Short mmCIF file of C-alpha atoms in Angstrom, two decimals:
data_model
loop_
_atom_site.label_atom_id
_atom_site.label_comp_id
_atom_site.label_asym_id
_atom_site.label_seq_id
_atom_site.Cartn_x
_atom_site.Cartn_y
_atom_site.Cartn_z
CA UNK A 1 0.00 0.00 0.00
CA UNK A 2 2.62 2.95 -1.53
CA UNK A 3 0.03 5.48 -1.21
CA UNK A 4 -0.27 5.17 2.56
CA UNK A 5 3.44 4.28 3.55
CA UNK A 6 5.07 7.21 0.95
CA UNK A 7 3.25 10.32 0.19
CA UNK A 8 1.78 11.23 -3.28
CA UNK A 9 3.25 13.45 -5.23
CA UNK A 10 0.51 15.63 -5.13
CA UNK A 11 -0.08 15.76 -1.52
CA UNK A 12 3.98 17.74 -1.79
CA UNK A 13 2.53 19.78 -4.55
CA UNK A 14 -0.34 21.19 -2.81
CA UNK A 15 2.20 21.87 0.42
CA UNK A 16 5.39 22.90 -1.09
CA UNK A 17 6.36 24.55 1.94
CA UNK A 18 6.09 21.87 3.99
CA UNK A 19 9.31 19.41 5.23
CA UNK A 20 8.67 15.69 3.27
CA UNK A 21 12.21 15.28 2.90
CA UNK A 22 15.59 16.56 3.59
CA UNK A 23 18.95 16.71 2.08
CA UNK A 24 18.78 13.41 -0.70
CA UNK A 25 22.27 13.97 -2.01
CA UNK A 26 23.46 13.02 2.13
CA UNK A 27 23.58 9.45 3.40
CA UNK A 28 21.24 10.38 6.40
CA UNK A 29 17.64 9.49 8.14
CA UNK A 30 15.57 11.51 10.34
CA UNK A 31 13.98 9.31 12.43
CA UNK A 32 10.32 11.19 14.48
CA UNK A 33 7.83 9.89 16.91
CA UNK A 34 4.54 11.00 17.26
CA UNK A 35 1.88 11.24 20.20
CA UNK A 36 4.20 10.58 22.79
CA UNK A 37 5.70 11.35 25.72
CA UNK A 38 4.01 8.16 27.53
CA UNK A 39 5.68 6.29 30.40
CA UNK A 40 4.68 2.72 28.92
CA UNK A 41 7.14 3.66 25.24
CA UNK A 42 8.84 6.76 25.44
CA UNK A 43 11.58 5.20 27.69
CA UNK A 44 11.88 2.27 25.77
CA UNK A 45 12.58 3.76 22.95
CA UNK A 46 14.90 6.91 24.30
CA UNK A 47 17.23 4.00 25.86
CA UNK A 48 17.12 2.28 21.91
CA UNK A 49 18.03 4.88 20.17
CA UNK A 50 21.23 5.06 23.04
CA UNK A 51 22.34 1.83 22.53
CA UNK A 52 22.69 2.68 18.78
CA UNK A 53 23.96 6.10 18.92
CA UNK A 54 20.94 7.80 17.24
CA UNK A 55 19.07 11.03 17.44
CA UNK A 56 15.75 11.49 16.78
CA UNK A 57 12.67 14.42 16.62
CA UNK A 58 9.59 14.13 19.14
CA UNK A 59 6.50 15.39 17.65
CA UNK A 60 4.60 15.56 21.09
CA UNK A 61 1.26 16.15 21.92
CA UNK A 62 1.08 18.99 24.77
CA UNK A 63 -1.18 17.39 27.06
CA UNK A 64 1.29 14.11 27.05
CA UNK A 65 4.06 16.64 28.04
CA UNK A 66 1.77 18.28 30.71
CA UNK A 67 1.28 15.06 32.19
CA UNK A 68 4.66 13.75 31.56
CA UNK A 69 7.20 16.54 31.71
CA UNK A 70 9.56 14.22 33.28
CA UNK A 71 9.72 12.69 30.14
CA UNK A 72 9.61 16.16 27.99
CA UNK A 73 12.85 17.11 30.03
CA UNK A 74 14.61 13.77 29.11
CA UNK A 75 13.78 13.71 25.81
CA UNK A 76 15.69 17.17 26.05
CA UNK A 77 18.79 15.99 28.05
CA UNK A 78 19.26 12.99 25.50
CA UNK A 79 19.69 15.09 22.99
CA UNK A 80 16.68 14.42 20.56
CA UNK A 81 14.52 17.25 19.14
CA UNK A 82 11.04 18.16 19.99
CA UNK A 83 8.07 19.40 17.60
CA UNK A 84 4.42 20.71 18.39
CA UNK A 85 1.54 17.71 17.32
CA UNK A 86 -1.12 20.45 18.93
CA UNK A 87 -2.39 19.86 22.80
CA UNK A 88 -5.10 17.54 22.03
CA UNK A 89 -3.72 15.58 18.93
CA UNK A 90 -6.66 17.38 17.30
CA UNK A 91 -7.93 16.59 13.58
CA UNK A 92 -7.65 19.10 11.01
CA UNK A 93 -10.24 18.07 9.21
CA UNK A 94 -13.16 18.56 12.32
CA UNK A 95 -11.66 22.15 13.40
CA UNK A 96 -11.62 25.72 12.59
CA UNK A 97 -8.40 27.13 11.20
CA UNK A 98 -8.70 29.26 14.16
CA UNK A 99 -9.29 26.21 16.73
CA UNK A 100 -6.58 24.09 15.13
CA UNK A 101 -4.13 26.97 15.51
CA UNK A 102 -4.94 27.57 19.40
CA UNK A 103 -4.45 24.45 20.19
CA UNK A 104 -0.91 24.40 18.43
CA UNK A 105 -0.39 27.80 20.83
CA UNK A 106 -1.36 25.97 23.54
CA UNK A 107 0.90 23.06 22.85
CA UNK A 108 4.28 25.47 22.18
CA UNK A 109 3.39 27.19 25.41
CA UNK A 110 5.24 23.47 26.75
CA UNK A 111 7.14 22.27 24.28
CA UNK A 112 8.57 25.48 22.75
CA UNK A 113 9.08 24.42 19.11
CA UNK A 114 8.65 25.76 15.35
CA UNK A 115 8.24 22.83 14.44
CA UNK A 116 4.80 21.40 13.54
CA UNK A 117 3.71 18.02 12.58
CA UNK A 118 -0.61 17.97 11.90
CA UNK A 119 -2.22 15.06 13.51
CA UNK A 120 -3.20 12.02 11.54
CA UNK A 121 -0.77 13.45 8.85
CA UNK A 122 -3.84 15.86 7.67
CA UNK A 123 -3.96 19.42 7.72
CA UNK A 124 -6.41 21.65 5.29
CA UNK A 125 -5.05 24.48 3.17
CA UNK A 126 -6.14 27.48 4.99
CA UNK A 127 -4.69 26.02 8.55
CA UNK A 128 -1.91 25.12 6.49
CA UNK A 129 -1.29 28.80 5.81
CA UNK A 130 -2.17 30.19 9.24
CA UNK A 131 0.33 27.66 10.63
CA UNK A 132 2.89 29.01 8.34
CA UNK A 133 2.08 32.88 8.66
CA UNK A 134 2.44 32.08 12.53
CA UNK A 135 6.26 31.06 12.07
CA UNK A 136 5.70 26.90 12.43
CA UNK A 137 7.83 25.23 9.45
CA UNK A 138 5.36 22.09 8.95
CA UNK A 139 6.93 18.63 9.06
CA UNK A 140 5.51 15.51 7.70
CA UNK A 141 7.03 12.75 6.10
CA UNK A 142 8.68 10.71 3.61
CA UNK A 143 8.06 7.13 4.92
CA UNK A 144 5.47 6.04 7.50
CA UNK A 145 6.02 2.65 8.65
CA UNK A 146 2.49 2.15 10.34
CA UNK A 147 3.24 0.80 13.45
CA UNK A 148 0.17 1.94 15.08
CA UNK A 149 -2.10 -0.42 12.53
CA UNK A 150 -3.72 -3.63 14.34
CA UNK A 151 -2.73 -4.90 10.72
CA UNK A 152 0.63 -5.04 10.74
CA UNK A 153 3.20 -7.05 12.88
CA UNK A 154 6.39 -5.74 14.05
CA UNK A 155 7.99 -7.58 10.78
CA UNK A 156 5.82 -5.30 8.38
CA UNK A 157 7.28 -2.10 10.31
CA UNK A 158 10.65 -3.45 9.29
CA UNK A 159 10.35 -4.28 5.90
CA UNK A 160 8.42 -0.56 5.50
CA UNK A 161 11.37 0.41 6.68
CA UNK A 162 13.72 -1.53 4.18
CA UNK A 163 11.41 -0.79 1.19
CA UNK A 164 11.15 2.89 1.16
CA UNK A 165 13.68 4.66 3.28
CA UNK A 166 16.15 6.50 0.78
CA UNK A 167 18.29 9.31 1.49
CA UNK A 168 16.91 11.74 3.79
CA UNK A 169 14.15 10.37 4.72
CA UNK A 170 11.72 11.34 7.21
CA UNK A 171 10.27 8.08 8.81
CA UNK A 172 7.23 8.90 11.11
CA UNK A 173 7.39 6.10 13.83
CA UNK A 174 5.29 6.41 17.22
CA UNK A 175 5.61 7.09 20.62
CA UNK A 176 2.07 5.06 21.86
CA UNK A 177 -0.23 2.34 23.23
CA UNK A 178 -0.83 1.48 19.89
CA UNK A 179 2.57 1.21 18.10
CA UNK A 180 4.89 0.35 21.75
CA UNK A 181 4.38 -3.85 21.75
CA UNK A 182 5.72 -3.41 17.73
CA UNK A 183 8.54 -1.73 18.05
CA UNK A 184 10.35 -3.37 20.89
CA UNK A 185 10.81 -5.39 18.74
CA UNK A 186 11.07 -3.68 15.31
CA UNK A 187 12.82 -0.34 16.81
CA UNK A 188 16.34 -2.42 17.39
CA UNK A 189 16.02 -4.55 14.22
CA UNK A 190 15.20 -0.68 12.41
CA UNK A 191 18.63 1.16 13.49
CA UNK A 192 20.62 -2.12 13.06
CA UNK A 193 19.71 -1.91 9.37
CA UNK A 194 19.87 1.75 9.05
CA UNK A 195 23.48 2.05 10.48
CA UNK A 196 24.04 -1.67 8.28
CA UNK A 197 23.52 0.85 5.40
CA UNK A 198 25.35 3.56 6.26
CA UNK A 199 22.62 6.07 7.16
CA UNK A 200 23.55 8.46 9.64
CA UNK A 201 20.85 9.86 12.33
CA UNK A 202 20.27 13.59 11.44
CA UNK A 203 17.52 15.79 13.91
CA UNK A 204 14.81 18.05 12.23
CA UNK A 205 15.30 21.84 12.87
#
């Protein structure tokens, strides 16, 4: 299923703006989680990404970080990067421009970020533009590996991996209930073959 794991060219036409992809003449990956910080994967997966030496970006949702913010600061300490996913992981598609971009205030007021990355990977044109005008640089993605789908198993998050990473990607991994019992054991096997092929681990700014 290409047109779920690697954007459409016309979804990057229609947001030109927006970060899919970064850098492909440089051997590099930029590895994000989404949803997060939660106690039951966010530590898990900080202490992964240790063990092999890579950095990644946090697209966090503000309320998680409210709750959490021991786990906001460590993501910090570690080294990774941190983007806004709004305060209620809201859906562009059921808001107001003007809603949508509140709750992205509301969210920065915690994590303190430009960086933005929509919920569900959807955001319409006009909140699109407000985000923009407001300073956020928009993130999404280049691969998503699906780890949150009931679908999958942790081998199908790997081999999305293998089958469409490429030179600076953006891989959208997770940070969740959903996506945690996948990738302890897909996460390690992930890195392994990313530093196996000579990616390096680059953080969004």
């Amino acid at each position: 299923m290409k047109f779920i794991e690697q954007p459409p060219r016309i979804f990057r036409w229609f947001y030109p703006h927006a970060l899919w992809r970064i850098n492909p003449d440089k051997k590099a990956v930029f590895l994000t989680f989404d949803d997060g910080p939660i106690p039951e994967a966010t530590p898990f997966i900080l202490d992964t990404l240790d063990r092999f030496g890579a950095k990644a970006t946090f697209f966090m949702v503000g309320d998680n970080a409210v709750k959490y913010p021991h786990l906001l600061d460590e993501v910090r300490l570690r080294g990774h990067a941190i983007g806004n996913h709004t305060f209620n992981h809201l859906s562009g598609a059921r808001h107001t421009p003007w809603t949508y971009l509140a709750n992205a205030k509301k969210a920065d007021d915690v994590l303190h970020s430009n960086l933005f990355r929509p919920p569900h990977g959807w955001i319409g044109m006009v909140q699109y533009r407000v985000i923009r005008y407001c300073g956020y640089k928009v993130v999404m993605w280049d691969v998503v590996t699906r780890d949150y789908s009931r679908l999958l198993t942790a081998e199908d998050v790997l081999n999305n991996v293998k089958r469409y990473t490429r030179n600076g990607s953006i891989i959208t991994l997770h940070d969740s209930l959903k996506s945690i019992d996948k990738l302890k054991h897909a996460l390690p096997e992930i890195l392994a073959w990313l530093k196996q092929e000579g990616y390096e681990f680059g953080v969004i700014e």
